[in-house]
Each structure stands twice: as C-alpha cells, then as structure tokens.
Tab-separated table of C-alpha atoms and ligand atoms in Angstrom:
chain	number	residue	atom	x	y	z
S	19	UNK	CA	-9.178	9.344	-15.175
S	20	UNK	CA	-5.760	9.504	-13.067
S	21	UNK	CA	-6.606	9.469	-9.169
S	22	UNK	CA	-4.424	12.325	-8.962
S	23	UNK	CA	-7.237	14.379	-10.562
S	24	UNK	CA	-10.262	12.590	-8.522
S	25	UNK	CA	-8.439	13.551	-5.552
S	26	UNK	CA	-8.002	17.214	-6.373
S	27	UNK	CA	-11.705	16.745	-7.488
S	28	UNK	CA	-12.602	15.567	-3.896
S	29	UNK	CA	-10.626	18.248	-2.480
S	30	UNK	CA	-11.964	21.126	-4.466
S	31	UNK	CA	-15.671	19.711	-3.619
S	32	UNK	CA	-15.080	20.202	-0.141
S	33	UNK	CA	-14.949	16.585	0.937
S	34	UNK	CA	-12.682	16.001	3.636
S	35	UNK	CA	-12.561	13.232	6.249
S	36	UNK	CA	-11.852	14.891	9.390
S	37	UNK	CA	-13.737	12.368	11.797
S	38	UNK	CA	-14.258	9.033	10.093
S	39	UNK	CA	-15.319	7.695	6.421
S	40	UNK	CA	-19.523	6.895	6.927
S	41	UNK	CA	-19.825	3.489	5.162
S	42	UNK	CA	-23.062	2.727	3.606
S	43	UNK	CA	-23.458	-1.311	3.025
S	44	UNK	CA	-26.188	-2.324	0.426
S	45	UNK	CA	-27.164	-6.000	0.584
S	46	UNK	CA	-26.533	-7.349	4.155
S	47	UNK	CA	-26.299	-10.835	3.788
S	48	UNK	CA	-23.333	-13.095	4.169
S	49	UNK	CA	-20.823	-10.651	2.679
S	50	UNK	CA	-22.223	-7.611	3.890
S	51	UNK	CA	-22.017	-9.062	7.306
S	52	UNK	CA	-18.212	-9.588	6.691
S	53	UNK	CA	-17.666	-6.304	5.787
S	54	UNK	CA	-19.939	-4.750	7.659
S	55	UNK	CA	-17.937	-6.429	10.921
S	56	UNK	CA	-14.047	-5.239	10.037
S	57	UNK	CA	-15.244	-1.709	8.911
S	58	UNK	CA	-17.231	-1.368	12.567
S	59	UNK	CA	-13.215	-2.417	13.790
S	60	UNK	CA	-11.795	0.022	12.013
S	61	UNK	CA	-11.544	3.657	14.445
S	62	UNK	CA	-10.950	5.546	10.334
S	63	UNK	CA	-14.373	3.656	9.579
S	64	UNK	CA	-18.221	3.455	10.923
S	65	UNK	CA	-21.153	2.354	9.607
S	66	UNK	CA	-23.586	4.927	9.387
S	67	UNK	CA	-26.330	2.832	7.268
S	68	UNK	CA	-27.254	-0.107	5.773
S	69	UNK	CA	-30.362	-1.474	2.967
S	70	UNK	CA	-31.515	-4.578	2.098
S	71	UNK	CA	-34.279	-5.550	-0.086
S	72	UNK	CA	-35.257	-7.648	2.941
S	73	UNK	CA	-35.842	-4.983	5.761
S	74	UNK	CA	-35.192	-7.528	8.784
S	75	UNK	CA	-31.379	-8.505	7.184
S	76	UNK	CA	-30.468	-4.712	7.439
S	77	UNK	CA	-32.065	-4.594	11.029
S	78	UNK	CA	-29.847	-7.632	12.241
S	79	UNK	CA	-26.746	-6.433	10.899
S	80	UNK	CA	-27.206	-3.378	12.453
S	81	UNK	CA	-27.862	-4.505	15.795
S	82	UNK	CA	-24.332	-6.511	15.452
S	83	UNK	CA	-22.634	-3.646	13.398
S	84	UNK	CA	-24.354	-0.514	13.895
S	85	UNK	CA	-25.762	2.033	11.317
S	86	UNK	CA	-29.244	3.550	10.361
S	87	UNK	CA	-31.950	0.910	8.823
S	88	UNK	CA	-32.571	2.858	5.616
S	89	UNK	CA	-35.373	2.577	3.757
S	90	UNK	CA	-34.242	3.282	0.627
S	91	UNK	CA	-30.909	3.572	-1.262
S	92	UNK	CA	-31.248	7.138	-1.306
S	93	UNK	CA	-31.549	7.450	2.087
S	94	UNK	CA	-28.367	5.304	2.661
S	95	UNK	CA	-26.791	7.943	0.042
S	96	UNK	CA	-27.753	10.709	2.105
S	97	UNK	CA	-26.203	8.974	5.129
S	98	UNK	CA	-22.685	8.133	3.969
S	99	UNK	CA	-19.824	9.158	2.013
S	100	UNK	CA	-18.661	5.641	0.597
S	101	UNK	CA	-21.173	2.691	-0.620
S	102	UNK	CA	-20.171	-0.989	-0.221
S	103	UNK	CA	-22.000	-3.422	-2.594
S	104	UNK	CA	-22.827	-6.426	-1.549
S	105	UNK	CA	-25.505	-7.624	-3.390
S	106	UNK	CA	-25.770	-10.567	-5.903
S	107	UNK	CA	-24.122	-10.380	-9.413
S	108	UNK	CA	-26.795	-9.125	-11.938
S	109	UNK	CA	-27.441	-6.312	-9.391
S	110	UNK	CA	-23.931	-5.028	-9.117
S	111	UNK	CA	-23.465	-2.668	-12.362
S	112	UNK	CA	-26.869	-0.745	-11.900
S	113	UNK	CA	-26.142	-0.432	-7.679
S	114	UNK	CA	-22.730	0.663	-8.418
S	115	UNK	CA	-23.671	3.252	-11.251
S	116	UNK	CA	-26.247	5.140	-8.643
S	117	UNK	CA	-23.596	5.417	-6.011
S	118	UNK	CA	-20.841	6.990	-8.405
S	119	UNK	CA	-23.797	8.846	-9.875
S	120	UNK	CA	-24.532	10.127	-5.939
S	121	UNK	CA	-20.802	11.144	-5.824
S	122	UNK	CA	-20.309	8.197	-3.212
S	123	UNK	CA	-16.627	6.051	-2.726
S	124	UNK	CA	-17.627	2.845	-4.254
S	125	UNK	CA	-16.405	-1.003	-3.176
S	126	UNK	CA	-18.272	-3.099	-5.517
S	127	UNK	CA	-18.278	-7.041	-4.740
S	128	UNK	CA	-17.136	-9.446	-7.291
S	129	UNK	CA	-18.097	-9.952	-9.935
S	130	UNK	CA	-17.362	-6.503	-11.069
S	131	UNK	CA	-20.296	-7.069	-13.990
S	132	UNK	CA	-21.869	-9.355	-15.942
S	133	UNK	CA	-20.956	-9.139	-19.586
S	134	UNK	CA	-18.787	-7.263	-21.688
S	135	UNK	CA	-20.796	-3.958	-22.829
S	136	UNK	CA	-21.869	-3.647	-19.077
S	137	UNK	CA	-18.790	-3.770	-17.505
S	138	UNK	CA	-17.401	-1.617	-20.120
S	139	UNK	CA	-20.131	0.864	-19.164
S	140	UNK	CA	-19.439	0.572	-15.556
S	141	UNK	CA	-15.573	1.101	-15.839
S	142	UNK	CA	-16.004	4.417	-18.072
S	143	UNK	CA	-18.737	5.271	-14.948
S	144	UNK	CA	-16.265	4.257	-12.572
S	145	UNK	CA	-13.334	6.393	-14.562
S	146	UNK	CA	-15.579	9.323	-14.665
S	147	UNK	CA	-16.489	9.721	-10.769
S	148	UNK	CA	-14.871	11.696	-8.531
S	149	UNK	CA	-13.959	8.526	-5.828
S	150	UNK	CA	-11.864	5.475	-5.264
S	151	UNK	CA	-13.458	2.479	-6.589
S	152	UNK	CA	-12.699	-0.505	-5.254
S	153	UNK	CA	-13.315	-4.301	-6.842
S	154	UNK	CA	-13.566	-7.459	-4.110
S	155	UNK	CA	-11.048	-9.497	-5.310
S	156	UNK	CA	-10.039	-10.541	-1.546
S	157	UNK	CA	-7.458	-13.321	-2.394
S	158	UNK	CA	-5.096	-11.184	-4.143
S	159	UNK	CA	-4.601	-9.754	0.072
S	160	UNK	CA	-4.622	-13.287	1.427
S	161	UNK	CA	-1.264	-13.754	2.831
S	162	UNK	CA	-0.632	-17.439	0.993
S	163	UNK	CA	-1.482	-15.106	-2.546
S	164	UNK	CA	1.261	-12.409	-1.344
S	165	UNK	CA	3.405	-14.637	-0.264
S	166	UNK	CA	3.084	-16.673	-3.519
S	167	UNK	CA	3.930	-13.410	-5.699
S	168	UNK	CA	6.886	-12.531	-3.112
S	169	UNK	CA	8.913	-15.851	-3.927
S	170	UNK	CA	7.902	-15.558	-7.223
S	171	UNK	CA	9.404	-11.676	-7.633
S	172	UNK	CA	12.670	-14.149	-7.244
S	173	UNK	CA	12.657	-16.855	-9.253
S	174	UNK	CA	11.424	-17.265	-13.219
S	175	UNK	CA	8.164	-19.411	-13.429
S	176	UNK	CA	7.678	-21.477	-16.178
S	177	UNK	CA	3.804	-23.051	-16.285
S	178	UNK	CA	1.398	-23.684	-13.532
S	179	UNK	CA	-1.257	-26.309	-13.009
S	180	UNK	CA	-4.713	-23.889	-11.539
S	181	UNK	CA	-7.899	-25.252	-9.738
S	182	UNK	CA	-10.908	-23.599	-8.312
S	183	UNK	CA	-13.633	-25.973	-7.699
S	184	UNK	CA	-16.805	-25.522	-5.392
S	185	UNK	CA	-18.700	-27.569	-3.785
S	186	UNK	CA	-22.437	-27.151	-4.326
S	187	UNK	CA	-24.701	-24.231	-6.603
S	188	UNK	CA	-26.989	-24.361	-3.806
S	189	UNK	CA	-26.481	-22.418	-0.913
S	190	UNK	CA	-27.454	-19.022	-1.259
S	191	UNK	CA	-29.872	-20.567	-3.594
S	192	UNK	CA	-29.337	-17.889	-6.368
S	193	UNK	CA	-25.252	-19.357	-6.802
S	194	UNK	CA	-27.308	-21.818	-8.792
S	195	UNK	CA	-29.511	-19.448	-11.060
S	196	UNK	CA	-27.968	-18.469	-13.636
S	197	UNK	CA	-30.410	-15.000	-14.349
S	198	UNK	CA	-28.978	-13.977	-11.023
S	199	UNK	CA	-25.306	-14.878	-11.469
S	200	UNK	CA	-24.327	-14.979	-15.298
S	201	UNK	CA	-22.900	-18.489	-14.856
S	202	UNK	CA	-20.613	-20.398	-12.684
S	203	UNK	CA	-17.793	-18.661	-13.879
S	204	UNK	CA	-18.539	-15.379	-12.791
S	205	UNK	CA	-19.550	-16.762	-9.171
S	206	UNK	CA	-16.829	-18.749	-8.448
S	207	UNK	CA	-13.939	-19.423	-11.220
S	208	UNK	CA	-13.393	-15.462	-11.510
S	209	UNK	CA	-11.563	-15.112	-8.084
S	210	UNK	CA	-8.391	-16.873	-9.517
S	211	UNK	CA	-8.883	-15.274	-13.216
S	212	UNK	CA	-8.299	-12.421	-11.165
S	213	UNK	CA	-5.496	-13.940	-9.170
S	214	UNK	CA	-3.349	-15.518	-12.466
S	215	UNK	CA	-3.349	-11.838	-13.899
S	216	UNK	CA	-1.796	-10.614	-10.374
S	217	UNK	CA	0.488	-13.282	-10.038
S	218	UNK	CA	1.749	-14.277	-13.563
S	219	UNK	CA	0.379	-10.785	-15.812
S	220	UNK	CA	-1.342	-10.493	-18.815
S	221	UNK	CA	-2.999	-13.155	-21.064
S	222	UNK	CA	-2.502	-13.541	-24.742
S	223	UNK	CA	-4.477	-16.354	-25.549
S	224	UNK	CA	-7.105	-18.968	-24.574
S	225	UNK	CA	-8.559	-22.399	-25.331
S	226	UNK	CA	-11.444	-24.069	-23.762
S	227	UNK	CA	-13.732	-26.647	-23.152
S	228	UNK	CA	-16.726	-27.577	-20.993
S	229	UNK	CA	-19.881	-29.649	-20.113
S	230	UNK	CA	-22.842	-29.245	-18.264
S	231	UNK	CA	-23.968	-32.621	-15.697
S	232	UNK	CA	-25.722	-31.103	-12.333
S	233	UNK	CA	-27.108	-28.076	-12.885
S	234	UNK	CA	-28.563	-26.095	-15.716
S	235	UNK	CA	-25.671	-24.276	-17.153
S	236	UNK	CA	-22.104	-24.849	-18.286
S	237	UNK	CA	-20.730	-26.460	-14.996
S	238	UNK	CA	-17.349	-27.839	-15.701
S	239	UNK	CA	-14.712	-26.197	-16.952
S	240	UNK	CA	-10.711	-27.065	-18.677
S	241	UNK	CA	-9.128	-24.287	-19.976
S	242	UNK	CA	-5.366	-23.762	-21.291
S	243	UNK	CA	-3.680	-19.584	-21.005
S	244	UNK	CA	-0.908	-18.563	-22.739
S	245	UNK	CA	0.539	-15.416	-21.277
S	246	UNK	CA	1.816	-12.461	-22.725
S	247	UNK	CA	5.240	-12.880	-21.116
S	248	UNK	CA	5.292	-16.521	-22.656
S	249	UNK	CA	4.303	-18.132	-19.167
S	250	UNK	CA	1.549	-20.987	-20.013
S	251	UNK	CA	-0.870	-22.309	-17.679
S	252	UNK	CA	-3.657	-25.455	-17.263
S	253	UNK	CA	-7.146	-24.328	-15.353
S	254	UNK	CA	-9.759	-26.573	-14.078
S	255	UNK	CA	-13.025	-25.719	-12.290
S	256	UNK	CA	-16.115	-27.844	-11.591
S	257	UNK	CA	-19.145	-26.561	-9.891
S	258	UNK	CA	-19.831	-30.097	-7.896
S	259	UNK	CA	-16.544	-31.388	-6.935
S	260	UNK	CA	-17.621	-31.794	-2.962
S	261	UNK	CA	-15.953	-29.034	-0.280
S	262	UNK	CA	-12.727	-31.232	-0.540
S	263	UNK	CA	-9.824	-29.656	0.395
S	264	UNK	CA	-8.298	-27.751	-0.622
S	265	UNK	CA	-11.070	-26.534	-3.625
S	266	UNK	CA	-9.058	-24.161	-4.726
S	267	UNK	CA	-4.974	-24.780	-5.524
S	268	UNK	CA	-1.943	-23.370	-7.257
S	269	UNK	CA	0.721	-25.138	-8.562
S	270	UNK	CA	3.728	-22.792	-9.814
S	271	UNK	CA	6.869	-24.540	-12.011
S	272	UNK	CA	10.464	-23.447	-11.587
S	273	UNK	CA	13.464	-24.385	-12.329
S	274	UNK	CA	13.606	-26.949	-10.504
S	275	UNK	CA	11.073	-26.088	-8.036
S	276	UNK	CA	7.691	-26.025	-7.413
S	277	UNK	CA	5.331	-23.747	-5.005
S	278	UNK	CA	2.485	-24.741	-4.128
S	279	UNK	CA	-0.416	-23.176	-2.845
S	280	UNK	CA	-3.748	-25.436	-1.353
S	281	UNK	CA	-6.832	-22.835	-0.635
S	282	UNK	CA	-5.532	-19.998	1.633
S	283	UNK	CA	-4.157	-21.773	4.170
S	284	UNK	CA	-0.762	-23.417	3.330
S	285	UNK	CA	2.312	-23.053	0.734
S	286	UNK	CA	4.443	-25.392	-0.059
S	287	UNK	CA	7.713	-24.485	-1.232
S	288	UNK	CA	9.892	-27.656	-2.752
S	289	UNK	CA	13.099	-27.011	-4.038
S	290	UNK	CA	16.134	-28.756	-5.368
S	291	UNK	CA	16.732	-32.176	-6.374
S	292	UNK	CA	15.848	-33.940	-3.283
S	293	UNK	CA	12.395	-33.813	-1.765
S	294	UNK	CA	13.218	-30.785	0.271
S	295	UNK	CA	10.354	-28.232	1.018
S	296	UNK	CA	8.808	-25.277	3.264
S	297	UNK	CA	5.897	-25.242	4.332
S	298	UNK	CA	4.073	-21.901	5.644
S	299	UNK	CA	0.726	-22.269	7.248
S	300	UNK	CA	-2.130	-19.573	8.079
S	301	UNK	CA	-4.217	-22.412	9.556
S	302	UNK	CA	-4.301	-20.687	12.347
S	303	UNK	CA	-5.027	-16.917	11.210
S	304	UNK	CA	-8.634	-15.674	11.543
S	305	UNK	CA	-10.584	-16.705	8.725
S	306	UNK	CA	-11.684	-12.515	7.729
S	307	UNK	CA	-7.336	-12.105	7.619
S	308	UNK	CA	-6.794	-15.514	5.608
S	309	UNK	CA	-9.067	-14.953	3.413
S	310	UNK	CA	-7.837	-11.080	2.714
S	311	UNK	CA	-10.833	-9.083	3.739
S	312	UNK	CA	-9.296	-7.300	6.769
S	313	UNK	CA	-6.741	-6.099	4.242
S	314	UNK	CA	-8.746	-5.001	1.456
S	315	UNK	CA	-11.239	-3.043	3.562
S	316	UNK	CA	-8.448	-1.118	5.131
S	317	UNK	CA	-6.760	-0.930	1.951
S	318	UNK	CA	-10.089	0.902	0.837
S	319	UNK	CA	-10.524	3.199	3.937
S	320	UNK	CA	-6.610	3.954	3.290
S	321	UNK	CA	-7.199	4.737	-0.540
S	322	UNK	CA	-10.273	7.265	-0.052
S	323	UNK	CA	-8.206	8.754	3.398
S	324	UNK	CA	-4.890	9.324	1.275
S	325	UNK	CA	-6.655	9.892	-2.003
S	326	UNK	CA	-4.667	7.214	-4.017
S	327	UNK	CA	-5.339	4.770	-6.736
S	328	UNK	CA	-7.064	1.450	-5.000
S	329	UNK	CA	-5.049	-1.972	-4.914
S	330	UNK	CA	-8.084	-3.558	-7.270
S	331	UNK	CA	-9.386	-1.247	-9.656
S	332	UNK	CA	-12.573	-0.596	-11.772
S	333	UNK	CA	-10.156	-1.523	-14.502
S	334	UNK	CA	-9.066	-4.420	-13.260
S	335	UNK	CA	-12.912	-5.866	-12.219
S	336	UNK	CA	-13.593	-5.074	-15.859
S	337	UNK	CA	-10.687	-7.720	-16.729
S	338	UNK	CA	-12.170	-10.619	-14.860
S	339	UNK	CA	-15.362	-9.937	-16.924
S	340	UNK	CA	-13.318	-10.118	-19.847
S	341	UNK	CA	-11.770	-13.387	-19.230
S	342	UNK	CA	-15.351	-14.779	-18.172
S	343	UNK	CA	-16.814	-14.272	-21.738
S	344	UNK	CA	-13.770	-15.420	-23.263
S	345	UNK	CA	-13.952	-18.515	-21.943
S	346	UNK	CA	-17.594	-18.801	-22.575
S	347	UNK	CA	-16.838	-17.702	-26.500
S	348	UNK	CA	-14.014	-20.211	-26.735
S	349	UNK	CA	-16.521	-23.349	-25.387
S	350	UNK	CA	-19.516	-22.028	-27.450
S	351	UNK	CA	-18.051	-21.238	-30.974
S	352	UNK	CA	-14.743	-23.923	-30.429
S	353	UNK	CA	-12.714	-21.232	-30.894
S	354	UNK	CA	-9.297	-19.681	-29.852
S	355	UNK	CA	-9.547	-16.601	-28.078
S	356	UNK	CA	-6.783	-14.290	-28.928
S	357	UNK	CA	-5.919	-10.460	-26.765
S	358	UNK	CA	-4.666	-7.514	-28.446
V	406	NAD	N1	-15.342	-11.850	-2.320
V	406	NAD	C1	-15.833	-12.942	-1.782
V	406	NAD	O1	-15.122	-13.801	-1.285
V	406	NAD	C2	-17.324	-13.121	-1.747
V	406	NAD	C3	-17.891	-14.043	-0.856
V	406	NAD	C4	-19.277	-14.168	-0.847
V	406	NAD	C5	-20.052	-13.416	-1.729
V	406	NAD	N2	-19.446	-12.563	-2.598
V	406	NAD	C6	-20.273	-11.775	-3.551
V	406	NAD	O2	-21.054	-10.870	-2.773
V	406	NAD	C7	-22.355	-10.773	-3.307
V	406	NAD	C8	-23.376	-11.162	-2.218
V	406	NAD	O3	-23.168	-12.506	-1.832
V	406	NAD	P1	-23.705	-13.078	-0.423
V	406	NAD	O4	-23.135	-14.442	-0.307
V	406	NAD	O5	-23.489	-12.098	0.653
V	406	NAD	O6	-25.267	-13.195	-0.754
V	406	NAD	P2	-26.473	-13.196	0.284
V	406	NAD	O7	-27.624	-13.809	-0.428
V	406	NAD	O8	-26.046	-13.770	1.592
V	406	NAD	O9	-26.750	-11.637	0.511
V	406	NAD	C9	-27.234	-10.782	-0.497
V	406	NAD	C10	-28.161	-9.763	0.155
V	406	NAD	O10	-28.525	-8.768	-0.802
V	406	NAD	C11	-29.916	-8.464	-0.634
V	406	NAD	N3	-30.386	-7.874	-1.887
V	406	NAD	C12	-30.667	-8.517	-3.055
V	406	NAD	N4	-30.976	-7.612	-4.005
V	406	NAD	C13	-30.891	-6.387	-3.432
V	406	NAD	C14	-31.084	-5.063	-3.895
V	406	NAD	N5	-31.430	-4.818	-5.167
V	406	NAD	N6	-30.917	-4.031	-3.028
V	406	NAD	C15	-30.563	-4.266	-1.733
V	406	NAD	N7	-30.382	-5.515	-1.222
V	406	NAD	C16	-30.517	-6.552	-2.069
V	406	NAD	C17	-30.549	-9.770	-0.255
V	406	NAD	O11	-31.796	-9.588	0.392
V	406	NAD	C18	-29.480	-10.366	0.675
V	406	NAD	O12	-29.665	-10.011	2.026
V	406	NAD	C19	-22.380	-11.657	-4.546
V	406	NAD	O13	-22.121	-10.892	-5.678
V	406	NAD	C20	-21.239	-12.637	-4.332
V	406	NAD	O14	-20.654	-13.080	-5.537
V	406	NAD	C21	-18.116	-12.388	-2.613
C-alpha cells in the first residue's frame, strides 16, 4: 500500500489534525518514558493516555508527562489517534495488530517482530491500515549515523569492521529471557542490522558462527555480509563484553581512508597517507538527540501531519527480523544464507 493512498484514506475518513496528534503510549517503562517526555515537548503532539500492565508505571509517567491512566487498551484507543508501543519484544506484533486494527497511527519499538511468519503478518497488517507506521530504529537519526552516511554519499567504501556488544542480559530482567525477547539478537545486535542496510544497502549473503558461555541462549556472535553492491563486511556482538566504551563501533574502509564511528558520540575521519584525521564529537548533545529519539518522534508526528511515507517503515522493521533468523539459520544448520 503506497502512502499516497493511506493518506487519501485518512482524508476521506474524516481524520484531520487541526489541534494536535493525541498520542497513546502502551508500556511505560524505560522507553515509554523517553518517548513519552519529547512527544509532551512537542506543541504538534500531547499525550492524551497511557497503559501499562502495571497500573502504578502508567500513573508515574503521567504525573511527569501527562495523559489519562487507562485501564485498558481500548480505552487508550478511544483516547488517541496514534499508539506508541513500548512494550517488550514478544508483545510487539499482537499490540501493534490491535492498534492498526483500531485505525490508530502506529510507532512500534524495535524489534519490529519476532520471527519470520509474524513479522510477515504484521507488515501485510501494517500495509493494509490506513496510517503511518513507524519502526524504532533510533540510530539511523543519531547525528554520528547521518553524518557517517553523508561522507559516505562521497567517497566509495570498500569493507567495514561492525561491533555491537552489551554489557549485561540483566537489567530489565526480561533482556535475559529469551520467551520474552527471541534471543540476544533481536534485543540488542538488530539496531546495527538495521543500521548496515541504511548505510551500506542490501545484503546478498551471510555466514555465521556463535557460542553460548553466560546465559542460556546463543550469546556471542561473528558473522561475515556480503552486500548486494559487492561491499563486504565483518560483525561481532557479545552479550557480556562489560559497558566498555564504546559497545557499539563502526569502522568504514576507503580508499585510503577510514571513518570511524565509536557509539554515538564521536567520528573519526582519517584520511591520506599520513595520520591525519577529524574528529566530530556529540559528547556534549543531550543524550534523547544523540541517541536519535528527538528526531524520530518528530519525524513521526511530521509523517502522520503531512501524510507521507515514515523514515523507518513496517517494511523495513520486517528486514531486521529477516536478518535475525538468518543469522540464527546460518549458526544452527552451518549453513550459508543466500537473498534473492
Ligand atoms: N530503541 C531503543 O533504543 C530502545 C531502548 C530501550 C528499549 N527498547 C525496546 O522497547 C521495549 C521496552 O523496553 P523498556 O526498556 O522500556 O522495558 P521496560 O521493562 O522498562 O518497560 C516495559 C513496560 O511494558 C509494560 N508491559 C509489559 N507487557 C505489557 C502489556 N502487554 N501491555 C501493557 N504494558 C505492558 C511493563 O509493565 C513495563 O512497564 C522493548 O521492546 C525494547 O527492546 C528500545
């Protein structure tokens, strides 16, 4: 479905946005909070209500943020026009599916879904409703991630060198369950599957190992990606690595150059054959603008106001997915994982 046509939908159903778009937040824990707290900034945005499985969570945020306790999700549907999902992973496909189904503006947390069939069945869901949906893949706003795809719009990259390690599975306690999460991978890893698609395209092919040591599940990742365009990359992720910085890191190859990236705070740009470099720093942005939320929220509130296609799409959430189970194929049957 073009969001040409779910626009004219919106328009012929009478939905128009005269005062401000009612947000609805589901889950108001650490996320929602986030969220909750740049849409309550926003004068095109206000809460109007907010559920939690735990009644007192919704009550706290909304003594901070604003917006009607609810005591069910269909009173939150009944007291919004756009739904933003913050729950934990195995809840996001049946949450999301009731808001489109409720004719609600969804922004659905990563991970978009867990599993193949399901996320297949939430992006024809998502393609059938008549609003924007939005997927959470902050970093590709972060300004060290747009900066990274700016200088590389101008040069031709040859390989990179990927990490995305974490520190702990403990804290919330369910990043550790693996009923709750579908795996490591989809908790932690997916944010820069996501983020090698946006900065270096499509994927043709895949190898992979891993090993399990601390907790209960796969928990240590090495995987090689061969890109459509010919662009190759190496990707490692461990689920216990400490909180040393920076946990996450890209390393781009040029000719002759190489840009760095360590978490979302610095790039390094080195070029030449002397040890020249560049460094840019957003040490010292505010953590909600580094890390891209600011920017994805109003990019949301901007696609449902203008009626245009969303920066991270259903289609796109449903590509993360894809590359999760590939890489869990490729460890568990040894094999290489090739795209059409
Ligand atoms: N994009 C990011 O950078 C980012 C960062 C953190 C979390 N997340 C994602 O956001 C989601 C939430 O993570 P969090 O850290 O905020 O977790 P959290 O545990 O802090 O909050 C989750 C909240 O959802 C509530 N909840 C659980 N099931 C519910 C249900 N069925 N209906 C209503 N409320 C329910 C819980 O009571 C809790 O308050 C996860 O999917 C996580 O992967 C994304």
């Amino acid at each position: 479905m073009c969001l040409d046509s779910k626009a004219a939908r919106r328009e012929a159903a009478g939905r128009t946005y005269m005062d401000k778009v009612r947000i609805g937040i589901i889950g108001t824990g650490y996320i929602g909070n986030v969220h909750g707290r740049i849409h309550s900034g926003d004068e095109r945005a206000e809460i109007s209500a907010l559920f939690d499985i735990v009644p007192e969570r919704a009550l706290a945020a909304a003594r901070k943020i604003g917006g009607r306790v609810c005591e069910s999700r269909e009173e939150l549907f009944d007291n919004c026009d756009a739904v933003v999902v913050c729950t934990p992973n195995k809840t996001h496909v049946e949450i999301a599916t009731d808001a489109v189904g409720h004719g609600k503006h969804v922004f659905c947390e990563k991970p978009f879904a867990i599993g193949t069939e399901a996320a297949r069945g939430l992006l024809a869901v998502a393609d059938g409703g008549n609003g924007v949906f939005q997927v959470g893949h902050n970093r590709r706003y972060a300004p060290v991630y747009t900066k990274l795809k700016e200088l590389l719009g101008s040069d031709a990259a040859h390989s990179a060198h990927i990490k995305m390690n974490r520190g702990e599975l403990k804290n919330p306690v369910w990043t550790g369950d693996v009923n709750v999460t579908g795996g490591f991978l989809y908790e932690t890893t997916i944010h820069l599957f996501d983020m090698m698609r946006f900065q270096f395209g499509e994927i043709e092919e895949l190898v992979a190992y891993g090993s399990q040591h601390e907790y209960p599940e796969l928990d240590e990742f090495s995987v090689i990606f061969k890109f459509k365009n010919g662009f190759h990359s190496t990707f490692a992720s461990s689920s216990d690595a400490s909180w040393l910085f920076p946990f996450e890191r890209i390393e781009v190859f040029c000719h002759h150059r190489t840009i760095l990236t360590q978490e979302m705070e610095h790039l390094i740009d080195s070029k030449g054959f002397d040890a020249n470099f560049e460094t840019h720093s957003w040490a010292m942005t505010e953590k909600e603008e580094r890390w891209g939320y600011v920017q994805e929220d109003r990019a949301f509130i901007d696609s449902i106001l203008e009626g245009k296609t969303p920066p991270v799409t259903a289609l796109d959430g449903f590509r993360s997915v894809e590359l999760v189970e590939s890489v869990y194929e490729a460890i568990n049957t040894g094999k290489r994982i090739r795209f059409d």
